[in-house]
């Protein structure tokens, strides 16, 4: 079984909020971010599919002002929270790379991708 990577305490990701993380996998950076909406956590690689750069300029700010969509600060692309699909912007039709998370014992964990 693959060992989970601790990201944060569950209560450190509030409802309607987003947060970025910088875990390492096999010694390499693996930037991800998570959003909690409707009691569910949605997590993605922190890479714009258009330019392969981080989505945010300000730490932990991945959402539109009304918190209904994920927004790339660099190009303004908009992504759905639940699927990561781009619905507007230069990568329209592409998607963010989803990552698996687990919440257990009051903490949020990343499931490392399988090789």
Tab-separated table of N, CA and C in Angstrom:
chain	number	residue	atom	x	y	z
A	1	UNK	N	0.835	-1.181	0.000
A	1	UNK	CA	0.000	0.000	0.000
A	1	UNK	C	0.880	1.244	0.000
A	2	UNK	N	0.515	2.227	-0.804
A	2	UNK	CA	1.263	3.469	-0.895
A	2	UNK	C	1.043	4.303	0.354
A	3	UNK	N	2.097	4.904	0.847
A	3	UNK	CA	1.991	5.734	2.036
A	3	UNK	C	1.382	7.087	1.695
A	4	UNK	N	0.399	7.510	2.495
A	4	UNK	CA	-0.251	8.795	2.288
A	4	UNK	C	0.680	9.931	2.719
A	5	UNK	N	0.499	11.093	2.093
A	5	UNK	CA	1.294	12.279	2.417
A	5	UNK	C	0.386	13.283	3.105
A	6	UNK	N	0.706	13.646	4.342
A	6	UNK	CA	-0.114	14.604	5.095
A	6	UNK	C	-0.026	15.988	4.450
A	7	UNK	N	-1.198	16.601	4.249
A	7	UNK	CA	-1.249	17.957	3.698
A	7	UNK	C	-1.578	18.991	4.771
A	8	UNK	N	-2.649	18.750	5.557
A	8	UNK	CA	-3.035	19.706	6.595
A	8	UNK	C	-4.093	19.071	7.492
A	9	UNK	N	-4.391	19.745	8.578
A	9	UNK	CA	-5.529	19.352	9.401
A	9	UNK	C	-6.798	19.622	8.603
A	10	UNK	N	-7.798	18.792	8.738
A	10	UNK	CA	-9.048	18.970	7.987
A	10	UNK	C	-9.646	20.353	8.189
A	11	UNK	N	-9.606	20.856	9.423
A	11	UNK	CA	-10.209	22.162	9.687
A	11	UNK	C	-9.372	23.331	9.152
A	12	UNK	N	-8.198	23.051	8.590
A	12	UNK	CA	-7.377	24.112	7.972
A	12	UNK	C	-7.823	24.402	6.540
A	13	UNK	N	-8.759	23.598	6.031
A	13	UNK	CA	-9.352	23.838	4.715
A	13	UNK	C	-10.844	24.047	4.930
A	14	UNK	N	-11.224	25.305	5.105
A	14	UNK	CA	-12.601	25.659	5.434
A	14	UNK	C	-13.529	25.472	4.234
A	15	UNK	N	-14.809	25.333	4.512
A	15	UNK	CA	-15.824	25.261	3.464
A	15	UNK	C	-15.729	26.505	2.583
A	16	UNK	N	-15.717	26.307	1.261
A	16	UNK	CA	-15.652	27.417	0.315
A	16	UNK	C	-14.271	28.010	0.146
A	17	UNK	N	-13.256	27.365	0.705
A	17	UNK	CA	-11.889	27.894	0.635
A	17	UNK	C	-11.004	26.988	-0.211
A	18	UNK	N	-9.845	27.541	-0.580
A	18	UNK	CA	-8.836	26.776	-1.305
A	18	UNK	C	-7.510	26.920	-0.582
A	19	UNK	N	-6.634	25.965	-0.834
A	19	UNK	CA	-5.323	26.016	-0.190
A	19	UNK	C	-4.319	25.236	-1.026
A	20	UNK	N	-3.128	25.805	-1.182
A	20	UNK	CA	-2.066	25.150	-1.930
A	20	UNK	C	-1.114	24.406	-1.012
A	21	UNK	N	-0.465	23.385	-1.567
A	21	UNK	CA	0.478	22.567	-0.817
A	21	UNK	C	1.676	22.258	-1.706
A	22	UNK	N	2.809	22.017	-1.071
A	22	UNK	CA	4.041	21.739	-1.820
A	22	UNK	C	4.708	20.456	-1.336
A	23	UNK	N	4.008	19.326	-1.425
A	23	UNK	CA	4.653	18.077	-1.008
A	23	UNK	C	5.731	17.663	-2.010
A	24	UNK	N	6.543	16.730	-1.584
A	24	UNK	CA	7.546	16.152	-2.481
A	24	UNK	C	7.211	14.678	-2.662
A	25	UNK	N	7.370	14.203	-3.876
A	25	UNK	CA	7.180	12.791	-4.178
A	25	UNK	C	8.452	12.306	-4.859
A	26	UNK	N	9.056	11.296	-4.262
A	26	UNK	CA	10.336	10.774	-4.764
A	26	UNK	C	11.382	11.874	-4.894
A	27	UNK	N	11.378	12.813	-3.937
A	27	UNK	CA	12.368	13.879	-3.906
A	27	UNK	C	12.109	15.032	-4.859
A	28	UNK	N	11.003	15.005	-5.580
A	28	UNK	CA	10.685	16.076	-6.528
A	28	UNK	C	9.441	16.834	-6.070
A	29	UNK	N	9.397	18.148	-6.307
A	29	UNK	CA	8.204	18.924	-5.949
A	29	UNK	C	6.971	18.402	-6.693
A	30	UNK	N	5.854	18.403	-5.996
A	30	UNK	CA	4.591	17.948	-6.567
A	30	UNK	C	3.498	18.909	-6.076
A	31	UNK	N	3.482	20.148	-6.608
A	31	UNK	CA	2.538	21.148	-6.112
A	31	UNK	C	1.089	20.792	-6.431
A	32	UNK	N	0.252	20.883	-5.412
A	32	UNK	CA	-1.168	20.586	-5.544
A	32	UNK	C	-1.961	21.659	-4.806
A	33	UNK	N	-3.271	21.689	-5.055
A	33	UNK	CA	-4.149	22.543	-4.259
A	33	UNK	C	-5.460	21.810	-4.053
A	34	UNK	N	-6.164	22.219	-3.018
A	34	UNK	CA	-7.444	21.593	-2.689
A	34	UNK	C	-8.485	22.672	-2.433
A	35	UNK	N	-9.726	22.319	-2.723
A	35	UNK	CA	-10.884	23.186	-2.527
A	35	UNK	C	-11.924	22.378	-1.772
A	36	UNK	N	-12.543	23.000	-0.773
A	36	UNK	CA	-13.643	22.318	-0.080
A	36	UNK	C	-14.935	23.029	-0.470
A	37	UNK	N	-15.862	22.254	-1.029
A	37	UNK	CA	-17.155	22.808	-1.450
A	37	UNK	C	-18.232	21.766	-1.207
A	38	UNK	N	-19.298	22.161	-0.532
A	38	UNK	CA	-20.393	21.239	-0.254
A	38	UNK	C	-19.960	20.051	0.580
A	39	UNK	N	-18.939	20.253	1.425
A	39	UNK	CA	-18.449	19.184	2.284
A	39	UNK	C	-17.494	18.223	1.590
A	40	UNK	N	-17.246	18.417	0.294
A	40	UNK	CA	-16.335	17.558	-0.464
A	40	UNK	C	-15.019	18.286	-0.705
A	41	UNK	N	-13.936	17.526	-0.801
A	41	UNK	CA	-12.631	18.088	-1.145
A	41	UNK	C	-12.316	17.696	-2.582
A	42	UNK	N	-11.988	18.695	-3.387
A	42	UNK	CA	-11.558	18.493	-4.766
A	42	UNK	C	-10.105	18.941	-4.828
A	43	UNK	N	-9.233	18.115	-5.362
A	43	UNK	CA	-7.806	18.439	-5.373
A	43	UNK	C	-7.216	18.212	-6.764
A	44	UNK	N	-6.272	19.091	-7.109
A	44	UNK	CA	-5.679	19.080	-8.440
A	44	UNK	C	-4.203	19.438	-8.362
A	45	UNK	N	-3.447	19.046	-9.387
A	45	UNK	CA	-2.080	19.540	-9.547
A	45	UNK	C	-2.159	21.044	-9.756
A	46	UNK	N	-1.216	21.759	-9.207
A	46	UNK	CA	-1.192	23.213	-9.353
A	46	UNK	C	-0.432	23.578	-10.630
A	47	UNK	N	-1.036	23.248	-11.758
A	47	UNK	CA	-0.460	23.527	-13.072
A	47	UNK	C	-1.562	23.933	-14.041
A	48	UNK	N	-1.405	25.092	-14.657
A	48	UNK	CA	-2.338	25.501	-15.699
A	48	UNK	C	-2.091	24.616	-16.922
A	49	UNK	N	-3.128	23.983	-17.491
A	49	UNK	CA	-2.907	23.128	-18.653
A	49	UNK	C	-2.494	23.908	-19.899
A	50	UNK	N	-2.646	25.215	-19.866
A	50	UNK	CA	-2.274	26.060	-21.004
A	50	UNK	C	-0.777	26.333	-21.037
A	51	UNK	N	-0.189	26.663	-19.879
A	51	UNK	CA	1.218	27.075	-19.857
A	51	UNK	C	2.066	26.278	-18.868
A	52	UNK	N	1.471	25.339	-18.153
A	52	UNK	CA	2.182	24.492	-17.185
A	52	UNK	C	2.911	25.321	-16.128
A	53	UNK	N	2.222	26.349	-15.634
A	53	UNK	CA	2.722	27.197	-14.550
A	53	UNK	C	1.699	27.185	-13.429
A	54	UNK	N	2.100	27.582	-12.195
A	54	UNK	CA	1.137	27.607	-11.087
A	54	UNK	C	-0.067	28.498	-11.405
A	55	UNK	N	-1.212	28.119	-10.861
A	55	UNK	CA	-2.451	28.849	-11.120
A	55	UNK	C	-2.564	30.160	-10.344
A	56	UNK	N	-1.948	30.242	-9.160
A	56	UNK	CA	-2.170	31.403	-8.303
A	56	UNK	C	-0.966	32.334	-8.284
A	57	UNK	N	-1.247	33.638	-8.030
A	57	UNK	CA	-0.203	34.633	-7.774
A	57	UNK	C	-0.058	34.851	-6.270
A	58	UNK	N	-1.183	34.794	-5.582
A	58	UNK	CA	-1.225	34.986	-4.134
A	58	UNK	C	-1.434	33.617	-3.490
A	59	UNK	N	-0.644	33.273	-2.486
A	59	UNK	CA	-0.787	31.947	-1.873
A	59	UNK	C	-2.229	31.632	-1.476
A	60	UNK	N	-2.656	30.426	-1.792
A	60	UNK	CA	-3.960	29.878	-1.412
A	60	UNK	C	-5.155	30.533	-2.093
A	61	UNK	N	-4.938	31.397	-3.071
A	61	UNK	CA	-6.062	32.033	-3.771
A	61	UNK	C	-6.205	31.435	-5.167
A	62	UNK	N	-7.067	30.419	-5.238
A	62	UNK	CA	-7.298	29.700	-6.484
A	62	UNK	C	-8.700	29.926	-7.029
A	63	UNK	N	-9.556	30.617	-6.279
A	63	UNK	CA	-10.965	30.716	-6.634
A	63	UNK	C	-11.354	32.105	-7.124
A	64	UNK	N	-12.437	32.147	-7.911
A	64	UNK	CA	-13.015	33.424	-8.309
A	64	UNK	C	-13.552	34.123	-7.062
A	65	UNK	N	-13.855	35.400	-7.179
A	65	UNK	CA	-14.302	36.163	-6.002
A	65	UNK	C	-15.582	35.597	-5.394
A	66	UNK	N	-16.443	34.992	-6.209
A	66	UNK	CA	-17.667	34.393	-5.659
A	66	UNK	C	-17.461	32.928	-5.250
A	67	UNK	N	-16.231	32.432	-5.392
A	67	UNK	CA	-15.827	31.086	-4.971
A	67	UNK	C	-16.560	29.965	-5.702
A	68	UNK	N	-17.065	30.267	-6.900
A	68	UNK	CA	-17.803	29.248	-7.645
A	68	UNK	C	-16.944	28.503	-8.660
A	69	UNK	N	-15.770	29.065	-9.002
A	69	UNK	CA	-14.896	28.455	-9.999
A	69	UNK	C	-13.443	28.600	-9.580
A	70	UNK	N	-12.598	27.746	-10.125
A	70	UNK	CA	-11.150	27.873	-9.989
A	70	UNK	C	-10.695	28.804	-11.110
A	71	UNK	N	-9.783	29.713	-10.794
A	71	UNK	CA	-9.324	30.668	-11.807
A	71	UNK	C	-7.802	30.697	-11.883
A	72	UNK	N	-7.284	30.656	-13.100
A	72	UNK	CA	-5.849	30.827	-13.313
A	72	UNK	C	-5.550	32.319	-13.270
A	73	UNK	N	-4.730	32.739	-12.331
A	73	UNK	CA	-4.401	34.161	-12.190
A	73	UNK	C	-3.582	34.667	-13.367
A	74	UNK	N	-2.908	33.781	-14.072
A	74	UNK	CA	-2.045	34.199	-15.178
A	74	UNK	C	-2.808	34.485	-16.463
A	75	UNK	N	-3.802	33.669	-16.777
A	75	UNK	CA	-4.499	33.806	-18.051
A	75	UNK	C	-6.003	33.990	-17.908
A	76	UNK	N	-6.520	33.938	-16.685
A	76	UNK	CA	-7.948	34.117	-16.467
A	76	UNK	C	-8.790	32.902	-16.805
A	77	UNK	N	-8.175	31.780	-17.137
A	77	UNK	CA	-8.948	30.575	-17.444
A	77	UNK	C	-9.795	30.189	-16.236
A	78	UNK	N	-10.985	29.669	-16.503
A	78	UNK	CA	-11.910	29.270	-15.451
A	78	UNK	C	-12.167	27.772	-15.522
A	79	UNK	N	-12.147	27.125	-14.354
A	79	UNK	CA	-12.302	25.681	-14.250
A	79	UNK	C	-13.404	25.353	-13.259
A	80	UNK	N	-14.158	24.290	-13.518
A	80	UNK	CA	-15.181	23.859	-12.568
A	80	UNK	C	-14.507	23.276	-11.328
A	81	UNK	N	-15.159	23.425	-10.192
A	81	UNK	CA	-14.608	22.910	-8.936
A	81	UNK	C	-14.598	21.385	-8.899
A	82	UNK	N	-15.671	20.778	-9.383
A	82	UNK	CA	-15.829	19.336	-9.198
A	82	UNK	C	-15.125	18.472	-10.234
A	83	UNK	N	-14.859	18.997	-11.425
A	83	UNK	CA	-14.198	18.188	-12.453
A	83	UNK	C	-12.861	18.770	-12.901
A	84	UNK	N	-12.635	20.062	-12.630
A	84	UNK	CA	-11.412	20.715	-13.085
A	84	UNK	C	-11.411	21.036	-14.568
A	85	UNK	N	-12.543	20.895	-15.238
A	85	UNK	CA	-12.609	21.183	-16.678
A	85	UNK	C	-12.618	22.688	-16.911
A	86	UNK	N	-11.817	23.122	-17.891
A	86	UNK	CA	-11.775	24.534	-18.260
A	86	UNK	C	-13.024	24.862	-19.076
A	87	UNK	N	-13.748	25.899	-18.626
A	87	UNK	CA	-14.962	26.305	-19.321
A	87	UNK	C	-14.812	27.661	-19.990
A	88	UNK	N	-13.671	28.333	-19.774
A	88	UNK	CA	-13.407	29.619	-20.425
A	88	UNK	C	-11.923	29.914	-20.342
A	89	UNK	N	-11.390	30.500	-21.407
A	89	UNK	CA	-9.979	30.868	-21.410
A	89	UNK	C	-9.190	30.112	-22.459
A	90	UNK	N	-7.876	30.303	-22.461
A	90	UNK	CA	-7.042	29.741	-23.530
A	90	UNK	C	-6.934	28.219	-23.538
A	91	UNK	N	-7.342	27.567	-22.459
A	91	UNK	CA	-7.284	26.099	-22.436
A	91	UNK	C	-8.683	25.501	-22.401
A	92	UNK	N	-9.664	26.228	-22.956
A	92	UNK	CA	-11.056	25.788	-22.959
A	92	UNK	C	-11.153	24.345	-23.455
A	93	UNK	N	-11.845	23.508	-22.687
A	93	UNK	CA	-12.012	22.106	-23.023
A	93	UNK	C	-10.979	21.190	-22.390
A	94	UNK	N	-9.847	21.729	-21.955
A	94	UNK	CA	-8.850	20.922	-21.265
A	94	UNK	C	-9.234	20.840	-19.787
A	95	UNK	N	-8.507	20.051	-19.023
A	95	UNK	CA	-8.817	19.898	-17.602
A	95	UNK	C	-7.567	19.964	-16.753
A	96	UNK	N	-7.775	20.359	-15.508
A	96	UNK	CA	-6.720	20.243	-14.511
A	96	UNK	C	-6.503	18.767	-14.225
A	97	UNK	N	-5.340	18.431	-13.692
A	97	UNK	CA	-5.037	17.041	-13.356
A	97	UNK	C	-5.506	16.774	-11.927
A	98	UNK	N	-6.526	15.941	-11.793
A	98	UNK	CA	-7.063	15.614	-10.470
A	98	UNK	C	-6.077	14.741	-9.707
A	99	UNK	N	-6.029	14.952	-8.400
A	99	UNK	CA	-5.227	14.107	-7.518
A	99	UNK	C	-6.146	13.556	-6.434
A	100	UNK	N	-5.831	12.378	-5.964
A	100	UNK	CA	-6.658	11.721	-4.953
A	100	UNK	C	-6.250	12.156	-3.560
A	101	UNK	N	-7.241	12.442	-2.743
A	101	UNK	CA	-7.010	12.781	-1.339
A	101	UNK	C	-7.875	11.888	-0.464
A	102	UNK	N	-7.484	11.818	0.799
A	102	UNK	CA	-8.224	11.051	1.804
A	102	UNK	C	-8.307	11.923	3.043
A	103	UNK	N	-9.492	11.970	3.643
A	103	UNK	CA	-9.635	12.624	4.943
A	103	UNK	C	-9.839	11.551	5.981
A	104	UNK	N	-8.992	11.611	7.013
A	104	UNK	CA	-9.061	10.592	8.050
A	104	UNK	C	-8.467	11.157	9.329
A	105	UNK	N	-9.095	10.841	10.436
A	105	UNK	CA	-8.589	11.237	11.754
A	105	UNK	C	-8.268	12.725	11.839
A	106	UNK	N	-9.138	13.547	11.235
A	106	UNK	CA	-8.985	14.994	11.335
A	106	UNK	C	-7.889	15.589	10.479
A	107	UNK	N	-7.430	14.858	9.462
A	107	UNK	CA	-6.372	15.369	8.595
A	107	UNK	C	-6.691	15.063	7.136
A	108	UNK	N	-6.121	15.870	6.251
A	108	UNK	CA	-6.246	15.688	4.808
A	108	UNK	C	-4.919	15.153	4.290
A	109	UNK	N	-4.998	14.070	3.504
A	109	UNK	CA	-3.807	13.413	2.974
A	109	UNK	C	-3.878	13.336	1.450
A	110	UNK	N	-2.736	13.366	0.821
A	110	UNK	CA	-2.593	13.134	-0.602
A	110	UNK	C	-2.229	11.678	-0.829
A	111	UNK	N	-2.911	11.049	-1.779
A	111	UNK	CA	-2.532	9.706	-2.215
A	111	UNK	C	-1.562	9.898	-3.369
A	112	UNK	N	-0.291	9.533	-3.208
A	112	UNK	CA	0.660	9.722	-4.295
A	112	UNK	C	0.221	8.979	-5.556
A	113	UNK	N	0.488	9.558	-6.729
A	113	UNK	CA	0.105	8.867	-7.966
A	113	UNK	C	0.908	7.576	-8.113
A	114	UNK	N	0.312	6.634	-8.787
A	114	UNK	CA	1.008	5.367	-9.039
A	114	UNK	C	1.963	5.568	-10.203
A	115	UNK	N	3.140	4.951	-10.105
A	115	UNK	CA	4.123	5.129	-11.198
A	115	UNK	C	3.663	4.509	-12.501
